[in-house]
Short mmCIF file of C-alpha atoms in Angstrom, two decimals:
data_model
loop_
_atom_site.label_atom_id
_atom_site.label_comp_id
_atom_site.label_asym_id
_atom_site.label_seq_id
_atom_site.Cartn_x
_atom_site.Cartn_y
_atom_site.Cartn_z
CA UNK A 1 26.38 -33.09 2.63
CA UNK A 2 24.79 -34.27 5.81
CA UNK A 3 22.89 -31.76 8.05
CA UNK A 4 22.40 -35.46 10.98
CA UNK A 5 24.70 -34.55 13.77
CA UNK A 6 24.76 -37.98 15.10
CA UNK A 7 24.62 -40.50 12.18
CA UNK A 8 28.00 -41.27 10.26
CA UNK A 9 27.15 -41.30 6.99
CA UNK A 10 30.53 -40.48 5.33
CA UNK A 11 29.36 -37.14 4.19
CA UNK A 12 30.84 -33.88 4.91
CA UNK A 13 29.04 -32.98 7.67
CA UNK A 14 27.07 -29.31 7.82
CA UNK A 15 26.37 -28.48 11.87
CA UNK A 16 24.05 -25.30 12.82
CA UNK A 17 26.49 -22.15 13.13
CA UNK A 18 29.00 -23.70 10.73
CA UNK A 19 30.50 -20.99 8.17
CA UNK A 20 28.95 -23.86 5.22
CA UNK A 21 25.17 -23.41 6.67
CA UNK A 22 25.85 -19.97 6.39
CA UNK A 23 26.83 -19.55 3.28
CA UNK A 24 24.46 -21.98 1.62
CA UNK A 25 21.84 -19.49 3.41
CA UNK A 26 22.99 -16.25 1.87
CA UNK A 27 23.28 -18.11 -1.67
CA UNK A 28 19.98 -19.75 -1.20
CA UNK A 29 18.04 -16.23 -0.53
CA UNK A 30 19.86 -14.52 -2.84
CA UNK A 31 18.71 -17.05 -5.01
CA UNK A 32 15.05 -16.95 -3.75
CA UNK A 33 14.79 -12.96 -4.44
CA UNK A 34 13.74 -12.35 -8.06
CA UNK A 35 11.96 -15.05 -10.57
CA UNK A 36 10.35 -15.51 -13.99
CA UNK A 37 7.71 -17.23 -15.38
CA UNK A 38 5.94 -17.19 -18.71
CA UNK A 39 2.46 -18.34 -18.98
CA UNK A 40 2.11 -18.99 -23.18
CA UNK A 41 -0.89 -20.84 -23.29
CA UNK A 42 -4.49 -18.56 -24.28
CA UNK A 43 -6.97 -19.24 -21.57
CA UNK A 44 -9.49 -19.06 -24.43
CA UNK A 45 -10.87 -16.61 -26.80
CA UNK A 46 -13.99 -14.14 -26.22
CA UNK A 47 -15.52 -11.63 -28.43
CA UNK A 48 -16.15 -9.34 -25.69
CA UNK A 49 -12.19 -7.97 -25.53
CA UNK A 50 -12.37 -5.22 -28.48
CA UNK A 51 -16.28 -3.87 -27.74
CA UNK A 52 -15.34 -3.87 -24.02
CA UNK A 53 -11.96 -2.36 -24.23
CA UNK A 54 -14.10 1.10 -26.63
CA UNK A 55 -16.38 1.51 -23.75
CA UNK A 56 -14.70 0.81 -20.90
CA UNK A 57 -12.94 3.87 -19.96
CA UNK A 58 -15.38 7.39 -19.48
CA UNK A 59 -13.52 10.57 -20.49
CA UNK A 60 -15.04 13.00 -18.45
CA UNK A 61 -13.67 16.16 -20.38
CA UNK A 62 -12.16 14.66 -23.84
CA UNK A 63 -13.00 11.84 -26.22
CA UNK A 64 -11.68 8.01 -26.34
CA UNK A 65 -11.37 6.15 -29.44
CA UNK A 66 -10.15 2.48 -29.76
CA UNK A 67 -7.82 2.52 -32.55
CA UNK A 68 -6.60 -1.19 -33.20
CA UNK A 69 -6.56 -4.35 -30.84
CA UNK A 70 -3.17 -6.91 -31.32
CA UNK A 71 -2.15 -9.89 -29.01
CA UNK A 72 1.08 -9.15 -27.19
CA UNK A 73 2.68 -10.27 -23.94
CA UNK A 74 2.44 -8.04 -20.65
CA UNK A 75 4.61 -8.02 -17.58
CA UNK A 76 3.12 -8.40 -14.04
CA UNK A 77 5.49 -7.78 -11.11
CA UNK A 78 4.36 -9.38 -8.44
CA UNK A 79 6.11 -7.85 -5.10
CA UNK A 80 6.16 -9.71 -1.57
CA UNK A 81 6.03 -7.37 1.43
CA UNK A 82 6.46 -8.39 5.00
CA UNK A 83 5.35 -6.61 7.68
CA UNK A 84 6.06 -6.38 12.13
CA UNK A 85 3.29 -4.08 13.88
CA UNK A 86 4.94 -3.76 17.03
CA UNK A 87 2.62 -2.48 19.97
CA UNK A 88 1.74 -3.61 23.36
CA UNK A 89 1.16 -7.10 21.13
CA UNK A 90 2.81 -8.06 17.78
CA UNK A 91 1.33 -9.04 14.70
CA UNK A 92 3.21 -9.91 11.98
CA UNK A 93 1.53 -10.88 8.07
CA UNK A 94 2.59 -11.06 4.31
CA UNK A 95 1.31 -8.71 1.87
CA UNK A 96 1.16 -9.54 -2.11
CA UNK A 97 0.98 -6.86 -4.37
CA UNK A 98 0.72 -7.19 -8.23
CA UNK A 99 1.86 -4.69 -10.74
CA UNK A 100 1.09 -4.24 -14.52
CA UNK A 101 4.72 -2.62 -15.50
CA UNK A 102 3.17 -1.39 -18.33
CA UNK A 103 0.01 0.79 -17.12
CA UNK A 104 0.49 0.50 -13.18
CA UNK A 105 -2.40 -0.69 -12.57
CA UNK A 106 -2.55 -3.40 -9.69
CA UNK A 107 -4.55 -6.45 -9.88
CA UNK A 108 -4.83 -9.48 -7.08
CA UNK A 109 -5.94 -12.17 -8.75
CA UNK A 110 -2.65 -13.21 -10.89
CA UNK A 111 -1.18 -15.37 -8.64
CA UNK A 112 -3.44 -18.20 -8.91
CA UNK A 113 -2.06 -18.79 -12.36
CA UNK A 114 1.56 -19.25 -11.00
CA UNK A 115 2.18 -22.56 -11.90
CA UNK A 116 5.97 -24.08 -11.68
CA UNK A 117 5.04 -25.99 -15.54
CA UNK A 118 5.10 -23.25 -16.96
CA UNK A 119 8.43 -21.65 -16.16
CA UNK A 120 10.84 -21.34 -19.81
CA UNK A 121 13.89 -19.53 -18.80
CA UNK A 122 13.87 -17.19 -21.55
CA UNK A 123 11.45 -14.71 -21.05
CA UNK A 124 9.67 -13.16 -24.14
CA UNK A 125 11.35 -10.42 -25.82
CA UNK A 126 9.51 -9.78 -29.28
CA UNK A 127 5.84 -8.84 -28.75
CA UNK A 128 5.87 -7.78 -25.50
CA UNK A 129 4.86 -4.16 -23.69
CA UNK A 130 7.40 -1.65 -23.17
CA UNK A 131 7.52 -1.42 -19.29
CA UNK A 132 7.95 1.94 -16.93
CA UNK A 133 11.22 2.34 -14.98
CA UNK A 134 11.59 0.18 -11.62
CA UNK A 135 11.58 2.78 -9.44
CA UNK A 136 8.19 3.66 -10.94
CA UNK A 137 6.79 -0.22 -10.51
CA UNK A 138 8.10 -0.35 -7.24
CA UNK A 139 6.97 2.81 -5.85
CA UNK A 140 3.30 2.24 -7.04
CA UNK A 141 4.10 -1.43 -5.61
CA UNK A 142 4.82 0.59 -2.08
CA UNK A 143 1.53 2.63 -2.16
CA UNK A 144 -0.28 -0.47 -2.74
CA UNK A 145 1.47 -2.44 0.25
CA UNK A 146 0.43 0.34 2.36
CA UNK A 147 -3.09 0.70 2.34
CA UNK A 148 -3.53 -3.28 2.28
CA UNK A 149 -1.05 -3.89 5.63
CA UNK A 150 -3.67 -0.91 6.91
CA UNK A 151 -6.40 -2.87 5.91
CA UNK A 152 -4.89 -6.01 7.47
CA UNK A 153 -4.08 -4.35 10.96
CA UNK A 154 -7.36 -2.28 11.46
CA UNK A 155 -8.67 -5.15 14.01
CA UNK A 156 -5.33 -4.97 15.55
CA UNK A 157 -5.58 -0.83 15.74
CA UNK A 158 -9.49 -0.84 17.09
CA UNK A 159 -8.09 -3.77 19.52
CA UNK A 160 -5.61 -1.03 20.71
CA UNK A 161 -7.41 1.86 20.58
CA UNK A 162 -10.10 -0.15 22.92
CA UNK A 163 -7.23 -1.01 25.53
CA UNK A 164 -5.66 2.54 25.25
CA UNK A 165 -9.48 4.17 26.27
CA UNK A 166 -10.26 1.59 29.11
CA UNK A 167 -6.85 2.10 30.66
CA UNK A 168 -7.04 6.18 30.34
CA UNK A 169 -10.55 5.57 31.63
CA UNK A 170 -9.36 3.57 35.12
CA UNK A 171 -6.75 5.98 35.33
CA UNK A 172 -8.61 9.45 34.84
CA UNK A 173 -10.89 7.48 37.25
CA UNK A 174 -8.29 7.19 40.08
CA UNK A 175 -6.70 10.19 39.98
CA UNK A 176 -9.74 12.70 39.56
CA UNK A 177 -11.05 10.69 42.72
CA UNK A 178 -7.94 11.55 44.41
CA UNK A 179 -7.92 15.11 43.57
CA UNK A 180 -12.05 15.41 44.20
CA UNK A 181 -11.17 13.96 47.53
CA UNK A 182 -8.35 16.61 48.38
CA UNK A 183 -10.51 19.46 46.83
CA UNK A 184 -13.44 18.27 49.52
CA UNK A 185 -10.78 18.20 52.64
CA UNK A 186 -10.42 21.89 51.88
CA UNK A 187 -13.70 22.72 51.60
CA UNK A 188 -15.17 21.08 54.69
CA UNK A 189 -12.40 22.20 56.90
CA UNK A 190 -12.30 25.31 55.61
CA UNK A 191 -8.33 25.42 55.65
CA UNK A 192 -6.24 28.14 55.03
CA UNK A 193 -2.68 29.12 54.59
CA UNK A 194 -0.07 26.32 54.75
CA UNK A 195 -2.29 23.35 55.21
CA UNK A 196 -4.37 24.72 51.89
CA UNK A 197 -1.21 25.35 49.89
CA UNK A 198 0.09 21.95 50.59
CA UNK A 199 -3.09 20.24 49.45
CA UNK A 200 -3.11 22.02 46.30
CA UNK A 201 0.01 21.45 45.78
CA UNK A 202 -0.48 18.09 45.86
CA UNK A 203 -3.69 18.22 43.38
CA UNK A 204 -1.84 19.86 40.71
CA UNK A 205 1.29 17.12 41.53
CA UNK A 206 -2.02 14.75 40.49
CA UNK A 207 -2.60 16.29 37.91
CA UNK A 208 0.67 16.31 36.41
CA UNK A 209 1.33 12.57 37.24
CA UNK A 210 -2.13 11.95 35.62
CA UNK A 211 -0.84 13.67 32.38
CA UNK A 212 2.29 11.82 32.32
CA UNK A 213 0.73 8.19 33.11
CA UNK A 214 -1.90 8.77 30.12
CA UNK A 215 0.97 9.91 27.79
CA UNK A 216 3.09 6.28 28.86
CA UNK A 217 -0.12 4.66 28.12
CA UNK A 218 -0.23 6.37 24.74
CA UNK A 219 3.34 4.99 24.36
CA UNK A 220 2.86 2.04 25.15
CA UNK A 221 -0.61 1.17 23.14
CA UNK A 222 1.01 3.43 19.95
CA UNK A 223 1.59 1.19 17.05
CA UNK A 224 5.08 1.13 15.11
CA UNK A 225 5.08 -0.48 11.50
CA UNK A 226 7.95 -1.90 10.05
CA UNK A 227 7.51 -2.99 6.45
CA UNK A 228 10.04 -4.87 4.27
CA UNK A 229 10.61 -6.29 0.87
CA UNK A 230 11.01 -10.01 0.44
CA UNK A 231 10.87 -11.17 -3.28
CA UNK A 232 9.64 -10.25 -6.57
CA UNK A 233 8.32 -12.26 -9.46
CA UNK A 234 7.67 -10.90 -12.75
CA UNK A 235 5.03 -12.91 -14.58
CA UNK A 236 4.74 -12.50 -18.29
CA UNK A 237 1.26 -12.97 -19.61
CA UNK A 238 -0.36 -13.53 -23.62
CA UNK A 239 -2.93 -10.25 -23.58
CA UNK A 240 -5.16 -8.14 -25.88
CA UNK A 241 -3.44 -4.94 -25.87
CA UNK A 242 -5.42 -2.10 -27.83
CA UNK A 243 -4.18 1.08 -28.65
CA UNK A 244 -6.45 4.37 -26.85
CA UNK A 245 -6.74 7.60 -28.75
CA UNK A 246 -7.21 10.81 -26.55
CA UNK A 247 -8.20 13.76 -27.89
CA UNK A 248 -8.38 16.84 -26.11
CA UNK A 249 -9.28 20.06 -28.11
CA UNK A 250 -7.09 19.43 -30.92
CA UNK A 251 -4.60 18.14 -28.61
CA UNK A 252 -3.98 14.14 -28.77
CA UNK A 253 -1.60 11.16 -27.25
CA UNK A 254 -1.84 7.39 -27.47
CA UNK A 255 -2.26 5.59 -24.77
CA UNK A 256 -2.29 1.36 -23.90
CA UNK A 257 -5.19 -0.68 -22.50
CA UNK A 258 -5.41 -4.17 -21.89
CA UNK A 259 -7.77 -6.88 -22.32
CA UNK A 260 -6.93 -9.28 -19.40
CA UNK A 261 -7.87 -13.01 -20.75
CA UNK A 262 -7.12 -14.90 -17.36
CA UNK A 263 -9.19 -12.49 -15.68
CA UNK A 264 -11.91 -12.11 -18.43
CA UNK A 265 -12.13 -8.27 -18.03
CA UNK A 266 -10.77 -4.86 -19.12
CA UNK A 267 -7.50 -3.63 -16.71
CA UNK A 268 -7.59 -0.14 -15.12
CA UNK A 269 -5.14 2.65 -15.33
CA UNK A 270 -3.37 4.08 -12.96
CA UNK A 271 -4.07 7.97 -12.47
CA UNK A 272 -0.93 9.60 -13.27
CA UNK A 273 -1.36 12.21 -10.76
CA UNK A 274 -2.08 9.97 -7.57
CA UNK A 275 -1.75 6.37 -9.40
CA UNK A 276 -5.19 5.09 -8.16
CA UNK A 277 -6.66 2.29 -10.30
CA UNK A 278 -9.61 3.51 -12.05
CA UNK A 279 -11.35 3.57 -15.39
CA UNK A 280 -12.70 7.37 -15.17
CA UNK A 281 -10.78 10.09 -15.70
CA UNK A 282 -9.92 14.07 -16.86
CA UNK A 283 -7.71 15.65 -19.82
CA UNK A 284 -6.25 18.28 -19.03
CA UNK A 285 -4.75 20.60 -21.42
CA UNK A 286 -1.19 19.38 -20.69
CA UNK A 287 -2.40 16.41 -21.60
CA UNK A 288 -2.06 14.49 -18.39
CA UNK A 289 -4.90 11.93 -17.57
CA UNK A 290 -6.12 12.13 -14.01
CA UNK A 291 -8.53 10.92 -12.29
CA UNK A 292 -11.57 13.30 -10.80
CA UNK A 293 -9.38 13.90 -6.99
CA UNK A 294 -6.38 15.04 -8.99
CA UNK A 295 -8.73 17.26 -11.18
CA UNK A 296 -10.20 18.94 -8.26
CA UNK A 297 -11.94 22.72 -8.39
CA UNK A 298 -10.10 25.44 -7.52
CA UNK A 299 -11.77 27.00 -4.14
CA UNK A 300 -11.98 30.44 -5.31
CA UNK A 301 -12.84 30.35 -8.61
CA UNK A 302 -14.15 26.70 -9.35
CA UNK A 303 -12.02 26.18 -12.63
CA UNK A 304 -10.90 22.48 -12.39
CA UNK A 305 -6.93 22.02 -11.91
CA UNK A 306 -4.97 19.55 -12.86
CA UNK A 307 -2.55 18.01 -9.91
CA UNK A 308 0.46 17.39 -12.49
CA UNK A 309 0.34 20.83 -13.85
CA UNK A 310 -0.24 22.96 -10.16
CA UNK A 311 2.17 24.41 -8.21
CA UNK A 312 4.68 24.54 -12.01
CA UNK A 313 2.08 26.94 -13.39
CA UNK A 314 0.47 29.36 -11.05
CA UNK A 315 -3.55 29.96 -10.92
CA UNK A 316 -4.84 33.12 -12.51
CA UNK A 317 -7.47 33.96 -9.55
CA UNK A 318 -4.19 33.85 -7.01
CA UNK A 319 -3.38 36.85 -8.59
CA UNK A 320 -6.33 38.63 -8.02
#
């Protein structure tokens, strides 16, 4: 193929708007989508993993007990958002967002150890963690995404907000004056009758165009977000994984933690009532391992309720 439109090069020639060019596009980012790596070699070994991975988490409400440690490998989706804030100026950015599939938790330092070496095409099957559905990944992938393209635009926002307020300022400015000067005929010449209807007519006709200039201006400085996916990478990674007792009462479920070796420290969980990253959390007697938010007091009676299990149970106070 030649993509020169001058030189003869006896080459099927490939010109911009040809049905070819097109086509090689859609193959090439449908081919650009989704990819796999596999990263087998150990960063190195630490005695820290198994003593760190016991006293990591805090159980505010149940005991934690560290059952066994094993080597295994862990998925990391790696998701690629891109993102248009449209306003009276555009800004447009990237967003990565990394995802254990296994415990949701999402980490930002991974993909450093991308490295094109290290691709196999077979991706580990014995060994490694049993990941949580897709739509799970993804959505916590989402969440993510969102508060970081918030971070990234809150320059961009102030920078708005700052324009909207100085151009509601000139503007209040102008037509108050206008009004102010109206209000002050009518009071110096002491009108009456027509000439005093027509003039306020005319200041609440201010007023009105006031209202609807400010809400243009709110318009026009609002901010509209449009975020979309790009590509995905899922990364598969040689880990400590240990296996977490939780005991609640006499209640108890198994849980997985990771040792991250690349990273040299303990993972977080994600809460499974709001899936924040954290490494403190509440039992409730469902079961369900939340963090302190989603095990908030009640306001009337200040028993503790768990997110998961309210509004499919009902409080006993609400009855009262």
């Amino acid at each position: 193929l030649s993509f020169d439109p001058v030189e003869e090069s006896g080459r099927q020639r490939v010109l911009y708007g040809s049905e070819l060019l097109d086509r090689l596009l859609d193959l090439a980012e449908e081919g650009g989508l989704c990819a796999t790596y596999t990263l087998s070699t150990h960063p190195g070994k630490s005695e820290r993993p198994a003593r760190e991975l016991s006293q990591k988490f805090s159980l505010l409400n149940a005991k934690g007990t560290l059952l066994e440690t094993l080597p295994a490998y862990c998925s990391y989706l790696i998701l690629n958002f891109k993102y248009v804030a449209l306003s009276d100026e555009r800004k447009e950015g990237l967003v990565k967002v990394t995802i254990n599939e296994s415990s949701l938790a999402s980490l930002s330092e991974l993909e450093e150890w991308l490295d094109p070496e290290a691709r196999r095409s077979d991706p580990p099957f014995d060994g490694c963690c049993a990941r949580r559905p897709p739509e799970e990944v993804y959505r916590k992938g989402c969440q993510v995404a969102q508060a970081r393209i918030a971070e990234e635009l809150r320059e961009f926002e102030e920078s708005m907000n700052r324009r909207l307020q100085r151009d509601v300022q000139r503007l209040e400015e102008y037509y108050l004056d206008l009004a102010r000067q109206m209000e002050e005929r009518i009071r110096k010449r002491g009108l009456q009758g027509q000439e005093k209807a027509d003039l306020t007519d005319k200041i609440r006709a201010t007023d009105a165009e006031l209202e609807s200039k400010a809400e243009d201006l709110w318009k026009k400085y609002s901010i509209r977000v449009k975020v979309q996916w790009v590509s995905a990478c899922r990364l598969f990674l040689p880990i400590l994984q240990g296996r977490y007792e939780l005991l609640r009462r006499k209640a108890h479920r198994e849980e997985r933690v990771f040792w991250n070796p690349w990273l040299k420290r303990v993972e977080p969980l994600a809460c499974e009532g709001c899936r924040g990253d954290g490494y403190a959390f509440y039992v409730c007697d469902e079961l369900h391992r939340v963090c302190p938010q989603c095990f908030a007091p009640c306001s009337h009676c200040g028993k503790r309720l768990c997110r998961l299990c309210m509004p499919r149970q009902r409080h006993s106070c609400q009855d009262k």
